[in-house]
Amino acid sequence: MTERAHAEEGTGVWSGSWVAERLGVELAGDDTLTGLLGLALRRNPKRAHLLVSNVLGKHVPQSPSVVYGHGVALGRRVRELLGAEAAERAVVLGYAETATGLGHSVADGLGPAPYLHSTRRPVTGVARAGGFEESHSHATSHLLLPEDPALLAGDGPLVLVDDEFSTGNTVLNTVRALHERYPRKRYVVVALVDMRSPADAGRLDEFAREIGARVDLVTAASGTVRLPEGVLEKGQELVARYENRAAEPGPAHPSPSGSVARVDLRWPAGVPDGGRHGFTAAQRERLEAALPGMARRIAEALPAGARRVLVLGFEELMYAPLRLAHALEQTADADVRYSTTTRSPVLAVDDPGYAIRTRLVFPAHDDPADGPGERYAYNVAGAGFDAVVAVVDSAADTPRLHAPDGLPARLAAHVPHVLLAVVPSYVPQAPQAFERPTMLPEPLRGPDFSSYAPDEVGWLLQDLSDVTLEAPTEEREEAIQSGGAHYAESLPVEYQPSEQYQELFHAALETSAARLARAVGAVTEVVLAERSPRPVLVSLARAGTPVGILMRRWAQFRHGLDLPHYAVSIVRGRGIDANALRWLADRHDPADVVFVDGWTGKGAITRELAAALSDFEVSDGVTGFDPEIAVLADPGSCVRTYGTRDDFLIPSACLNSTVSGLISRTVLRADLVGPHDFHGAKFYRELAGADLSPDFLDAVSGRFPDVADTVDAQAKELLSADRTPTWEGWAAVERISEEYGIHDVNLVKPGVGETTRVMLRRVPWKVLARAGAGADLDHVRLLAEQRGVPVEEVADLPYTCVGLIHPKYTRGATGADGKAVAL
């Protein structure tokens, strides 16, 4: 947006016309739709368009009274729908990051309803009340962290608020996850726009019938996006053509840059900065009383003569800046606008018919759980603002914020005056510890459970061998991606390798046994030196279990140690088995426990474990468990304790149960696993004739004497090296997710091990292979050939290979858009 862009406001040019004319995209629906939405392009997309709201206050600066008014109006409509009595018992849930402020505004319009929004920021000391996945998003994992665990447990209506209702997958995932724990009779879905396709329109009613609850929908407008043939290719061409143009204008004024100063809001003590941990009616009253005074302090800090002022919020922190902007609008003699920074990468084009005119880029400054990355402020530079009031929470008031490339400095290059207002991050008091179960069973051991010797590992699991849990891969994939099931609720049918594939396994094992032995020895020596002289090895079932056994064997071979070793279940999105942690804490010092896994991919399980242990500290008051995982290979650079960071073939990844003691992947399903039960798994006794588990262990441990001297040198080198995780793997996965139009990092599986799992258990779409990758990929190429999956060679791939799960999978789907393509 240039200076002329401000002058162009109100000219009647639709901010979606640039994309519509070039791509042939049509926005069809209510007459108000084009006033609510513009269009932009995702950077490096295969999904062509992006809907940009003009009234949400995220990408487009807007009058705060307009933004707040839309949310409050929707809340009043919900109150009319529910009736006064039901509205009094309602709870409102908003979605991070985009709808946190909208949801809070809906709660204000609804009346005294408490408010909670999901978050992507784990908070130390706060237990999760739930979590869910957002399909096809560049950031997917949502946490629910209410201060009061009973907030979601009532039987009143639950009102779910998002900015856009498109496929319905996010809502289905949320309601399914919450209904399982906190069933209720009524849900209301609220969105600014209903953009479902005709194919998706009936899913909400079907889902309501399935769970036996009423589900209503309240929106400000409805319509759909009509896409012509070839829109993806045309979108790619446009992005490639405009990506390197002037998306970020030069400074609006010569050096020195604009001034940066702080303003003390005097935020009321004890009032939360938003709904991350819940927001009650009493807290709302205290905030309302304090807003006029805070607005006066901002107005007094503004430079004389400031006529156009932007209040800029920060990612999930949308409501507090919105209310401050709304109060300032009523206090200051200025044109006040409101928007927020975002994680979402969007192409910027300086044209009045395009929704994202300019882009400011700056580094993340709140120590995000998923690692560092770029953040963005859109339509701020060149918009004619005399001052910007940047509002952040205290958790984001870090040295990175104040670095030369931080947000205030980037703003000051384009705006004469920048004020920084810091709202204290609310940290709730720890709730009462939950009652602990008094009796937990002893670990399962071979030969009754698994083909491993009884002293090799104790399984902190329950035996579900007699339960039918397997489903065809295609049915599982469709259910998982549609939000109809969690991947841990069923098992894939066990892949039985062909004779050719088994020959590849044995050849790979022969070739890599010494390399594996070196990595086993190195990681074990690092653990013994840095973690504990007598560690308790706790492997994450099942991929970590063979590694845990090999580490135990190395400690015995090299040091004469007889280390205890257990296997426990951890489930992405649902955490580690808390009962297993209780069992371990009763019998061992948690400080001696070392969690073990086979390898890292993008680091999802690393973050899952850290969040789960934080929850456990809150729920049980047990401290000392270290979330740092020890792995054989760390190609994603996610941990400090590893044997190697090379991405190479670990033969135990080539097979399923037949190289993991004949044990299935773990299962967590409410009807099978009670609150005082371990997670479940199956023992496939019938596959004993095909079991290669002992062969794998013996082949690797048999090379221990040959590599002992090399391991000593390798361990010494590791112990003196800087092993700080860089999370470069996660960054690569985010980039691939966007470049291939997947928009869901959970469907991108990096590394040889994860790619193999995709081929064995999921519906693969394609395999990306590093150009020149050799024998490490022979088994992947064979599986790809057998399943008809293309292998695409890619230059500069940070992993040896990456497996892509079929996006938007339905049986018969072949394209990135989930539509069948005639062959």
Coordinates of C-alpha atoms in Angstrom, one line a residue, residues 125-644:
G125 CA 2.2 -25.1 34.8
V126 CA -1.2 -25.1 33.1
A127 CA -2.8 -28.5 32.3
R128 CA -4.6 -29.1 29.0
A129 CA -8.3 -29.6 29.1
G130 CA -8.2 -30.9 25.6
G131 CA -6.7 -30.2 22.1
F132 CA -7.5 -30.8 18.5
E133 CA -6.1 -30.5 15.0
E134 CA -7.0 -27.9 12.4
S135 CA -6.8 -29.5 9.0
H136 CA -5.2 -27.8 6.0
S137 CA -3.6 -25.0 8.1
H138 CA 0.0 -23.8 8.2
A139 CA -0.2 -24.2 12.0
T140 CA -2.4 -27.0 13.3
S141 CA -2.2 -27.9 16.9
H142 CA -4.7 -26.2 19.2
L143 CA -4.5 -26.4 23.0
L144 CA -7.3 -25.7 25.5
L145 CA -5.8 -24.4 28.7
P146 CA -8.7 -23.1 31.0
E147 CA -7.8 -22.0 34.5
D148 CA -10.9 -23.6 35.7
P149 CA -11.0 -27.3 34.5
A150 CA -14.8 -27.2 35.0
L151 CA -15.3 -24.5 32.4
L152 CA -16.0 -26.9 29.6
A153 CA -17.6 -29.6 31.7
G154 CA -21.1 -28.0 32.0
D155 CA -24.2 -29.1 30.1
G156 CA -25.1 -25.7 28.7
P157 CA -24.7 -24.8 25.0
L158 CA -21.1 -24.5 23.6
V159 CA -20.7 -21.7 21.1
L160 CA -17.8 -22.2 18.7
V161 CA -16.6 -19.1 16.9
D162 CA -14.3 -18.9 13.8
D163 CA -13.8 -16.2 11.2
E164 CA -14.7 -18.5 8.3
F165 CA -16.7 -21.7 8.0
S166 CA -15.4 -23.5 5.0
T167 CA -15.1 -27.3 5.0
G168 CA -16.3 -27.7 8.6
N169 CA -13.4 -30.0 9.4
T170 CA -12.1 -27.8 12.2
V171 CA -15.5 -27.6 13.9
L172 CA -16.0 -31.4 13.5
N173 CA -12.5 -32.1 15.0
T174 CA -13.3 -29.8 17.9
V175 CA -16.7 -31.0 18.7
R176 CA -15.7 -34.6 18.4
A177 CA -12.8 -34.2 20.8
L178 CA -14.8 -32.2 23.3
H179 CA -18.0 -34.2 23.1
E180 CA -16.0 -37.3 24.0
R181 CA -14.9 -35.7 27.2
Y182 CA -17.7 -33.3 27.9
P183 CA -20.9 -34.4 26.1
R184 CA -23.7 -31.8 25.8
K185 CA -26.9 -31.5 23.9
R186 CA -26.4 -28.3 22.0
Y187 CA -23.7 -26.6 20.0
V188 CA -23.8 -23.3 18.0
V189 CA -21.2 -22.6 15.3
V190 CA -20.6 -18.9 14.6
A191 CA -18.7 -17.4 11.7
L192 CA -18.5 -14.1 9.8
V193 CA -19.0 -16.0 6.6
D194 CA -20.2 -19.4 5.6
M195 CA -18.2 -20.5 2.6
R196 CA -19.0 -24.2 2.4
S197 CA -19.2 -25.9 -0.9
P198 CA -22.5 -27.8 -1.7
A199 CA -20.6 -31.0 -1.0
D200 CA -19.8 -29.9 2.6
A201 CA -23.1 -28.3 3.3
G202 CA -24.8 -31.4 4.7
R203 CA -21.9 -32.7 6.8
L204 CA -22.9 -30.6 9.9
D205 CA -26.4 -32.1 10.1
E206 CA -25.0 -35.6 9.5
F207 CA -22.5 -35.1 12.3
A208 CA -25.2 -33.7 14.7
R209 CA -27.2 -36.9 14.1
E210 CA -24.2 -39.0 14.7
I211 CA -23.4 -37.5 18.1
G212 CA -27.0 -37.0 19.1
A213 CA -26.8 -33.3 19.6
R214 CA -28.3 -30.2 18.0
V215 CA -25.8 -28.1 16.0
D216 CA -26.9 -24.6 14.8
L217 CA -25.0 -22.2 12.5
V218 CA -25.1 -18.4 12.8
T219 CA -23.2 -16.3 10.2
A220 CA -23.1 -12.7 8.9
A221 CA -23.1 -13.8 5.2
S222 CA -22.9 -16.9 3.1
G223 CA -21.6 -17.9 -0.3
T224 CA -19.0 -19.9 -2.1
V225 CA -15.9 -19.6 -4.2
R226 CA -16.2 -20.9 -7.8
L227 CA -12.9 -21.9 -9.2
P228 CA -12.3 -22.4 -13.0
E229 CA -10.2 -25.2 -14.5
G230 CA -6.5 -24.7 -14.2
V231 CA -6.8 -22.2 -11.3
L232 CA -3.9 -23.8 -9.4
E233 CA -1.5 -23.5 -12.3
K234 CA -2.5 -19.9 -13.0
G235 CA -2.1 -19.1 -9.3
Q236 CA 1.4 -20.5 -9.3
E237 CA 2.4 -18.4 -12.3
L238 CA 1.1 -15.2 -10.7
V239 CA 2.9 -15.9 -7.4
A240 CA 6.1 -16.6 -9.3
R241 CA 5.7 -13.4 -11.3
Y242 CA 4.9 -11.1 -8.4
E243 CA 6.8 -12.6 -5.5
N244 CA 10.0 -10.7 -6.1
R245 CA 8.4 -7.4 -6.8
A246 CA 8.1 -4.6 -4.2
A247 CA 6.0 -6.4 -1.6
E248 CA 7.6 -4.4 1.2
P249 CA 8.2 -0.7 0.4
G250 CA 11.2 1.2 1.4
P251 CA 11.2 3.5 4.4
A252 CA 8.6 6.3 4.2
H253 CA 11.0 8.8 5.7
P254 CA 14.8 9.2 5.7
S255 CA 17.1 8.2 8.5
P256 CA 16.8 8.5 11.4
S257 CA 13.8 6.3 11.7
G258 CA 10.6 7.2 13.5
S259 CA 10.6 7.3 17.3
V260 CA 9.8 4.3 19.5
A261 CA 8.5 4.9 23.1
R262 CA 6.6 2.9 25.7
V263 CA 3.3 3.8 27.2
D264 CA 2.3 2.4 30.6
L265 CA -1.3 1.2 30.3
R266 CA -1.7 0.4 34.0
W267 CA -3.6 -2.7 33.1
P268 CA -5.9 -3.8 35.9
A269 CA -4.2 -6.4 38.1
G270 CA -5.6 -9.9 37.9
V271 CA -7.5 -9.3 34.6
P272 CA -6.4 -11.7 31.9
D273 CA -5.0 -10.3 28.7
G274 CA -7.5 -12.5 26.8
G275 CA -9.3 -15.8 26.8
R276 CA -6.3 -18.1 26.6
H277 CA -7.2 -19.4 30.2
G278 CA -10.8 -18.2 30.3
F279 CA -12.4 -14.9 30.8
T280 CA -15.4 -14.5 33.2
A281 CA -18.2 -12.0 33.5
A282 CA -16.6 -10.5 36.6
Q283 CA -13.3 -10.0 34.7
R284 CA -15.2 -8.4 31.9
E285 CA -16.7 -5.8 34.3
R286 CA -13.3 -4.9 35.7
L287 CA -11.8 -4.5 32.2
E288 CA -14.8 -2.3 31.1
A289 CA -14.2 0.0 34.1
A290 CA -10.4 0.3 33.3
L291 CA -10.7 0.9 29.5
P292 CA -11.4 4.7 29.5
G293 CA -8.4 5.4 31.7
M294 CA -6.1 3.3 29.5
A295 CA -7.3 4.9 26.4
R296 CA -6.6 8.4 27.9
R297 CA -3.1 7.4 28.7
I298 CA -2.5 6.2 25.1
A299 CA -4.1 9.4 23.7
E300 CA -1.8 11.6 26.0
A301 CA 1.2 9.7 24.7
L302 CA 0.3 10.2 21.0
P303 CA 2.2 13.0 19.2
A304 CA 0.4 16.3 18.8
G305 CA -1.4 16.4 15.5
A306 CA -1.6 12.7 14.9
R307 CA -4.7 12.3 12.7
R308 CA -4.4 8.7 11.6
V309 CA -3.5 6.1 14.3
L310 CA -3.2 2.3 14.1
V311 CA -3.6 0.0 17.1
L312 CA -1.7 -3.1 16.1
G313 CA -2.3 -6.3 18.1
F314 CA -0.1 -9.4 18.2
E315 CA -1.1 -12.8 16.8
E316 CA -3.5 -14.4 19.4
L317 CA -3.6 -11.2 21.4
M318 CA -6.5 -9.6 19.5
Y319 CA -9.2 -8.8 22.0
A320 CA -7.2 -6.5 24.4
P321 CA -5.9 -4.4 21.5
L322 CA -9.3 -4.3 19.9
R323 CA -11.0 -2.9 23.1
L324 CA -8.1 -0.4 23.6
A325 CA -8.6 0.7 20.0
H326 CA -12.3 1.0 20.4
A327 CA -11.9 3.1 23.6
L328 CA -9.2 5.2 21.9
E329 CA -11.6 5.8 19.0
Q330 CA -14.1 7.3 21.4
T331 CA -11.4 9.4 23.2
A332 CA -8.9 10.7 20.7
D333 CA -9.5 13.3 17.9
A334 CA -8.1 10.9 15.3
D335 CA -9.0 8.3 12.7
V336 CA -8.3 5.1 14.6
R337 CA -7.8 1.8 12.9
Y338 CA -7.1 -1.7 14.2
S339 CA -5.3 -4.8 12.9
T340 CA -2.9 -7.5 14.2
T341 CA 0.3 -9.2 13.2
T342 CA 0.1 -12.8 12.0
R343 CA 2.0 -16.0 11.3
S344 CA 0.2 -16.4 7.9
P345 CA 2.5 -15.9 4.8
V346 CA 0.6 -14.0 2.0
L347 CA 1.8 -12.5 -1.2
A348 CA 1.6 -8.7 -1.3
V349 CA 0.7 -6.7 -4.4
D350 CA 0.3 -3.0 -4.4
D351 CA -3.0 -2.6 -6.3
P352 CA -6.3 -1.2 -5.1
G353 CA -8.1 -4.4 -6.3
Y354 CA -5.9 -6.6 -4.2
A355 CA -6.5 -7.2 -0.4
I356 CA -2.9 -7.3 0.8
R357 CA -1.1 -4.2 -0.4
T358 CA 2.1 -4.3 1.6
R359 CA 3.9 -6.7 3.9
L360 CA 6.3 -6.0 6.8
V361 CA 8.4 -9.0 7.9
F362 CA 10.0 -9.5 11.3
P363 CA 11.2 -12.4 13.4
A364 CA 9.0 -14.1 16.0
H365 CA 9.7 -12.6 19.4
D366 CA 7.6 -14.7 21.9
D367 CA 9.8 -17.8 22.0
P368 CA 7.2 -19.9 20.1
A369 CA 7.0 -23.6 20.9
D370 CA 7.4 -24.6 17.2
G371 CA 10.6 -22.7 16.9
P372 CA 11.7 -19.4 15.3
G373 CA 10.2 -18.1 12.1
E374 CA 8.9 -15.0 10.2
R375 CA 5.9 -13.0 11.3
Y376 CA 4.0 -10.4 9.3
A377 CA 2.1 -7.1 9.5
Y378 CA 0.0 -6.4 6.4
N379 CA -1.3 -3.2 5.0
V380 CA 0.6 -1.1 7.6
A381 CA 3.5 0.4 5.6
G382 CA 2.5 3.2 3.3
A383 CA -1.0 3.5 4.8
G384 CA -0.6 7.1 5.9
F385 CA -0.5 6.3 9.7
D386 CA 1.0 9.1 11.8
A387 CA 1.4 6.7 14.7
V388 CA 1.2 3.0 15.5
V389 CA 0.4 1.7 19.0
A390 CA 1.9 -1.8 19.1
V391 CA 0.3 -3.9 21.8
V392 CA 2.0 -7.1 22.9
D393 CA 1.8 -9.3 26.0
S394 CA 4.7 -9.5 28.4
A395 CA 5.7 -13.0 27.2
A396 CA 6.5 -11.4 23.9
D397 CA 8.4 -8.4 25.3
T398 CA 11.8 -10.0 24.7
P399 CA 15.2 -8.9 23.4
R400 CA 14.1 -10.2 20.0
L401 CA 11.3 -7.7 19.9
H402 CA 13.7 -4.9 20.4
A403 CA 16.4 -6.1 18.0
P404 CA 17.3 -4.0 14.9
D405 CA 15.0 -6.2 12.8
G406 CA 12.3 -6.5 15.4
L407 CA 8.7 -5.3 15.1
P408 CA 9.1 -1.8 16.6
A409 CA 12.1 -1.1 14.4
R410 CA 10.3 -2.3 11.3
L411 CA 7.3 -0.1 12.1
A412 CA 9.5 2.9 12.8
A413 CA 11.0 2.7 9.3
H414 CA 7.5 3.5 7.9
V415 CA 5.7 5.4 10.6
P416 CA 6.9 8.6 12.3
H417 CA 5.9 7.5 15.9
V418 CA 5.6 4.0 17.4
L419 CA 4.2 3.5 20.9
L420 CA 4.7 0.1 22.6
A421 CA 2.1 -1.0 25.1
V422 CA 2.7 -4.2 27.0
V423 CA -0.2 -6.1 28.6
P424 CA 0.9 -8.5 31.4
S425 CA 0.6 -12.1 30.4
Y426 CA -1.9 -13.8 32.6
V427 CA -0.7 -17.0 34.3
P428 CA -3.4 -18.8 36.3
Q429 CA -2.9 -20.4 39.7
A430 CA -2.3 -24.1 39.6
P431 CA -5.6 -26.1 40.1
Q432 CA -5.9 -28.8 42.7
A433 CA -4.1 -32.0 41.9
F434 CA -6.3 -34.7 40.6
E435 CA -6.9 -37.8 42.7
R436 CA -4.3 -40.5 41.7
P437 CA -5.3 -44.0 41.1
T438 CA -4.2 -46.3 44.0
M439 CA -3.3 -49.4 42.0
L440 CA -1.7 -49.8 38.6
P441 CA -0.7 -53.1 37.0
E442 CA 2.8 -54.3 36.7
P443 CA 4.4 -54.0 33.2
L444 CA 3.6 -56.6 30.5
R445 CA 6.7 -58.7 29.5
G446 CA 7.6 -61.3 26.9
P447 CA 6.9 -64.0 26.0
D448 CA 3.3 -63.3 27.2
F449 CA 3.4 -59.9 25.6
S450 CA 6.0 -59.3 22.8
S451 CA 8.7 -61.5 21.4
Y452 CA 11.4 -59.7 23.4
A453 CA 13.0 -61.4 26.4
P454 CA 11.3 -60.4 29.7
D455 CA 14.4 -58.5 31.0
E456 CA 14.7 -56.4 27.8
V457 CA 11.7 -54.3 28.3
G458 CA 8.6 -53.9 30.4
W459 CA 5.5 -52.6 28.5
L460 CA 3.4 -50.1 30.5
L461 CA 0.4 -50.9 28.3
Q462 CA -2.7 -53.0 28.5
D463 CA -3.2 -56.0 26.2
L464 CA -5.9 -55.4 23.6
S465 CA -4.9 -58.4 21.5
D466 CA -8.4 -59.9 21.5
V467 CA -10.0 -56.7 20.2
T468 CA -10.5 -56.1 16.5
L469 CA -9.0 -52.7 15.9
E470 CA -7.7 -52.9 12.3
A471 CA -9.3 -51.0 9.5
P472 CA -8.3 -50.7 5.8
T473 CA -5.7 -48.0 5.2
E474 CA -7.9 -46.0 2.9
E475 CA -10.9 -46.0 5.3
R476 CA -8.6 -44.9 8.2
E477 CA -7.1 -42.1 6.1
E478 CA -10.5 -40.7 5.0
A479 CA -11.8 -40.8 8.6
I480 CA -8.7 -39.2 10.1
Q481 CA -8.6 -36.3 7.5
S482 CA -12.3 -35.7 7.6
G483 CA -12.2 -35.2 11.4
G484 CA -14.2 -38.4 11.9
A485 CA -11.6 -40.2 13.9
H486 CA -8.2 -39.8 15.6
Y487 CA -5.4 -41.9 14.2
A488 CA -4.9 -43.6 17.7
E489 CA -8.4 -45.0 17.7
S490 CA -7.7 -47.8 15.2
L491 CA -4.8 -49.7 13.7
P492 CA -3.7 -50.2 10.1
V493 CA -3.7 -53.7 8.7
E494 CA -0.2 -55.0 9.4
Y495 CA 1.8 -54.9 6.2
Q496 CA 3.3 -58.3 5.3
P497 CA 6.5 -57.8 3.3
S498 CA 7.1 -59.4 -0.1
E499 CA 10.1 -61.7 -0.5
Q500 CA 11.8 -58.9 -2.5
Y501 CA 11.2 -56.4 0.3
Q502 CA 12.5 -58.8 3.0
E503 CA 15.7 -59.2 0.9
L504 CA 16.1 -55.4 0.9
F505 CA 15.6 -55.4 4.7
H506 CA 18.4 -58.0 5.3
A507 CA 20.7 -56.2 2.9
A508 CA 20.1 -52.9 4.6
L509 CA 20.7 -54.4 8.0
E510 CA 23.9 -56.0 6.9
T511 CA 25.1 -52.6 5.4
S512 CA 24.0 -50.4 8.3
A513 CA 24.6 -52.6 11.4
A514 CA 28.0 -51.0 12.2
R515 CA 26.7 -47.5 11.6
L516 CA 23.7 -48.2 13.9
A517 CA 26.0 -49.7 16.5
R518 CA 28.0 -46.5 16.5
A519 CA 25.0 -44.3 16.9
V520 CA 23.6 -46.5 19.7
G521 CA 26.9 -46.4 21.6
A522 CA 27.3 -42.6 21.1
V523 CA 23.8 -41.7 22.3
T524 CA 24.1 -44.0 25.3
E525 CA 27.5 -42.5 26.3
V526 CA 26.0 -39.0 26.1
V527 CA 23.1 -40.1 28.3
L528 CA 25.4 -41.7 30.9
A529 CA 27.6 -38.6 30.9
E530 CA 25.0 -35.9 31.0
R531 CA 21.7 -37.3 32.2
S532 CA 22.3 -39.9 34.9
P533 CA 24.9 -42.5 35.7
R534 CA 22.1 -45.1 36.1
P535 CA 19.3 -43.9 33.9
V536 CA 15.9 -45.5 33.7
L537 CA 15.3 -45.9 29.9
V538 CA 11.7 -45.2 28.9
S539 CA 11.1 -45.7 25.2
L540 CA 8.2 -44.3 23.3
A541 CA 6.3 -47.2 21.9
R542 CA 6.8 -48.6 19.5
A543 CA 9.6 -47.1 17.3
G544 CA 11.7 -46.2 20.3
T545 CA 11.5 -49.7 21.9
P546 CA 14.2 -51.4 19.8
V547 CA 16.5 -48.4 20.3
G548 CA 15.9 -48.5 24.1
I549 CA 16.8 -52.2 24.1
L550 CA 20.0 -51.6 22.1
M551 CA 21.0 -48.7 24.5
R552 CA 20.4 -51.1 27.4
R553 CA 22.6 -53.7 25.7
W554 CA 25.4 -51.1 25.1
A555 CA 25.3 -50.0 28.8
Q556 CA 25.7 -53.7 29.8
F557 CA 28.4 -54.4 27.2
R558 CA 30.5 -51.3 27.8
H559 CA 29.9 -50.6 31.5
G560 CA 28.4 -53.7 33.1
L561 CA 25.2 -51.8 33.9
D562 CA 21.8 -53.5 34.1
L563 CA 19.5 -50.6 33.3
P564 CA 15.7 -50.8 33.8
H565 CA 13.8 -50.2 30.5
Y566 CA 10.1 -49.6 30.0
A567 CA 8.0 -48.7 27.0
V568 CA 5.1 -46.2 27.2
S569 CA 2.6 -44.7 24.9
I570 CA 2.5 -41.1 23.6
V571 CA -0.1 -39.9 21.2
R572 CA 0.1 -36.7 19.1
G573 CA -2.6 -34.3 20.2
R574 CA -3.4 -36.3 23.4
G575 CA -0.1 -36.5 25.2
I576 CA 1.8 -39.2 27.1
D577 CA 0.1 -41.9 29.2
A578 CA -0.3 -40.2 32.5
N579 CA -0.9 -43.5 34.3
A580 CA 2.5 -44.7 33.0
L581 CA 4.1 -41.6 34.4
R582 CA 2.5 -42.3 37.8
W583 CA 3.7 -45.8 37.8
L584 CA 7.3 -44.7 37.0
A585 CA 7.2 -41.9 39.6
D586 CA 6.1 -44.4 42.3
R587 CA 9.1 -46.7 41.6
H588 CA 11.9 -44.5 40.3
D589 CA 13.3 -41.0 40.7
P590 CA 11.8 -39.0 37.8
A591 CA 15.1 -37.2 37.4
D592 CA 16.7 -40.6 36.3
V593 CA 14.1 -41.2 33.6
V594 CA 15.4 -40.7 30.0
F595 CA 12.8 -40.9 27.3
V596 CA 14.0 -42.7 24.2
D597 CA 12.8 -42.6 20.6
G598 CA 14.1 -43.9 17.3
W599 CA 14.5 -40.6 15.3
T600 CA 13.1 -37.2 14.9
G601 CA 11.2 -36.0 11.9
K602 CA 9.8 -32.5 12.3
G603 CA 9.8 -32.7 16.1
A604 CA 6.1 -33.0 16.8
I605 CA 6.6 -35.7 19.4
T606 CA 9.4 -33.7 21.1
R607 CA 6.9 -30.8 21.6
E608 CA 4.1 -33.2 22.6
L609 CA 6.2 -34.7 25.3
A610 CA 7.2 -31.3 26.7
A611 CA 3.6 -30.1 26.9
A612 CA 2.4 -33.4 28.4
L613 CA 5.0 -33.4 31.2
S614 CA 4.1 -29.8 32.0
D615 CA 0.5 -30.9 32.3
F616 CA 1.5 -33.8 34.5
E617 CA 3.4 -31.5 36.9
V618 CA 0.2 -29.5 37.3
S619 CA -2.2 -32.4 37.6
D620 CA -0.1 -34.6 39.9
G621 CA 2.4 -32.2 41.5
V622 CA 5.3 -34.5 40.4
T623 CA 8.4 -32.8 39.1
G624 CA 11.7 -34.0 37.8
F625 CA 10.8 -35.7 34.5
D626 CA 13.1 -34.3 31.8
P627 CA 11.3 -33.7 28.4
E628 CA 14.5 -34.0 26.4
I629 CA 14.3 -37.1 24.3
A630 CA 17.3 -39.3 23.5
V631 CA 17.2 -40.5 19.9
L632 CA 19.4 -42.6 17.6
A633 CA 19.1 -40.0 14.8
D634 CA 18.1 -36.3 14.9
P635 CA 17.9 -35.2 11.3
G636 CA 15.3 -32.5 12.2
S637 CA 17.7 -30.9 14.8
C638 CA 15.0 -31.1 17.4
V639 CA 16.9 -32.5 20.5
R640 CA 20.3 -32.2 22.2
T641 CA 20.8 -35.9 22.9
Y642 CA 21.4 -38.0 19.8
G643 CA 23.8 -40.4 18.2
T644 CA 23.9 -38.7 14.8

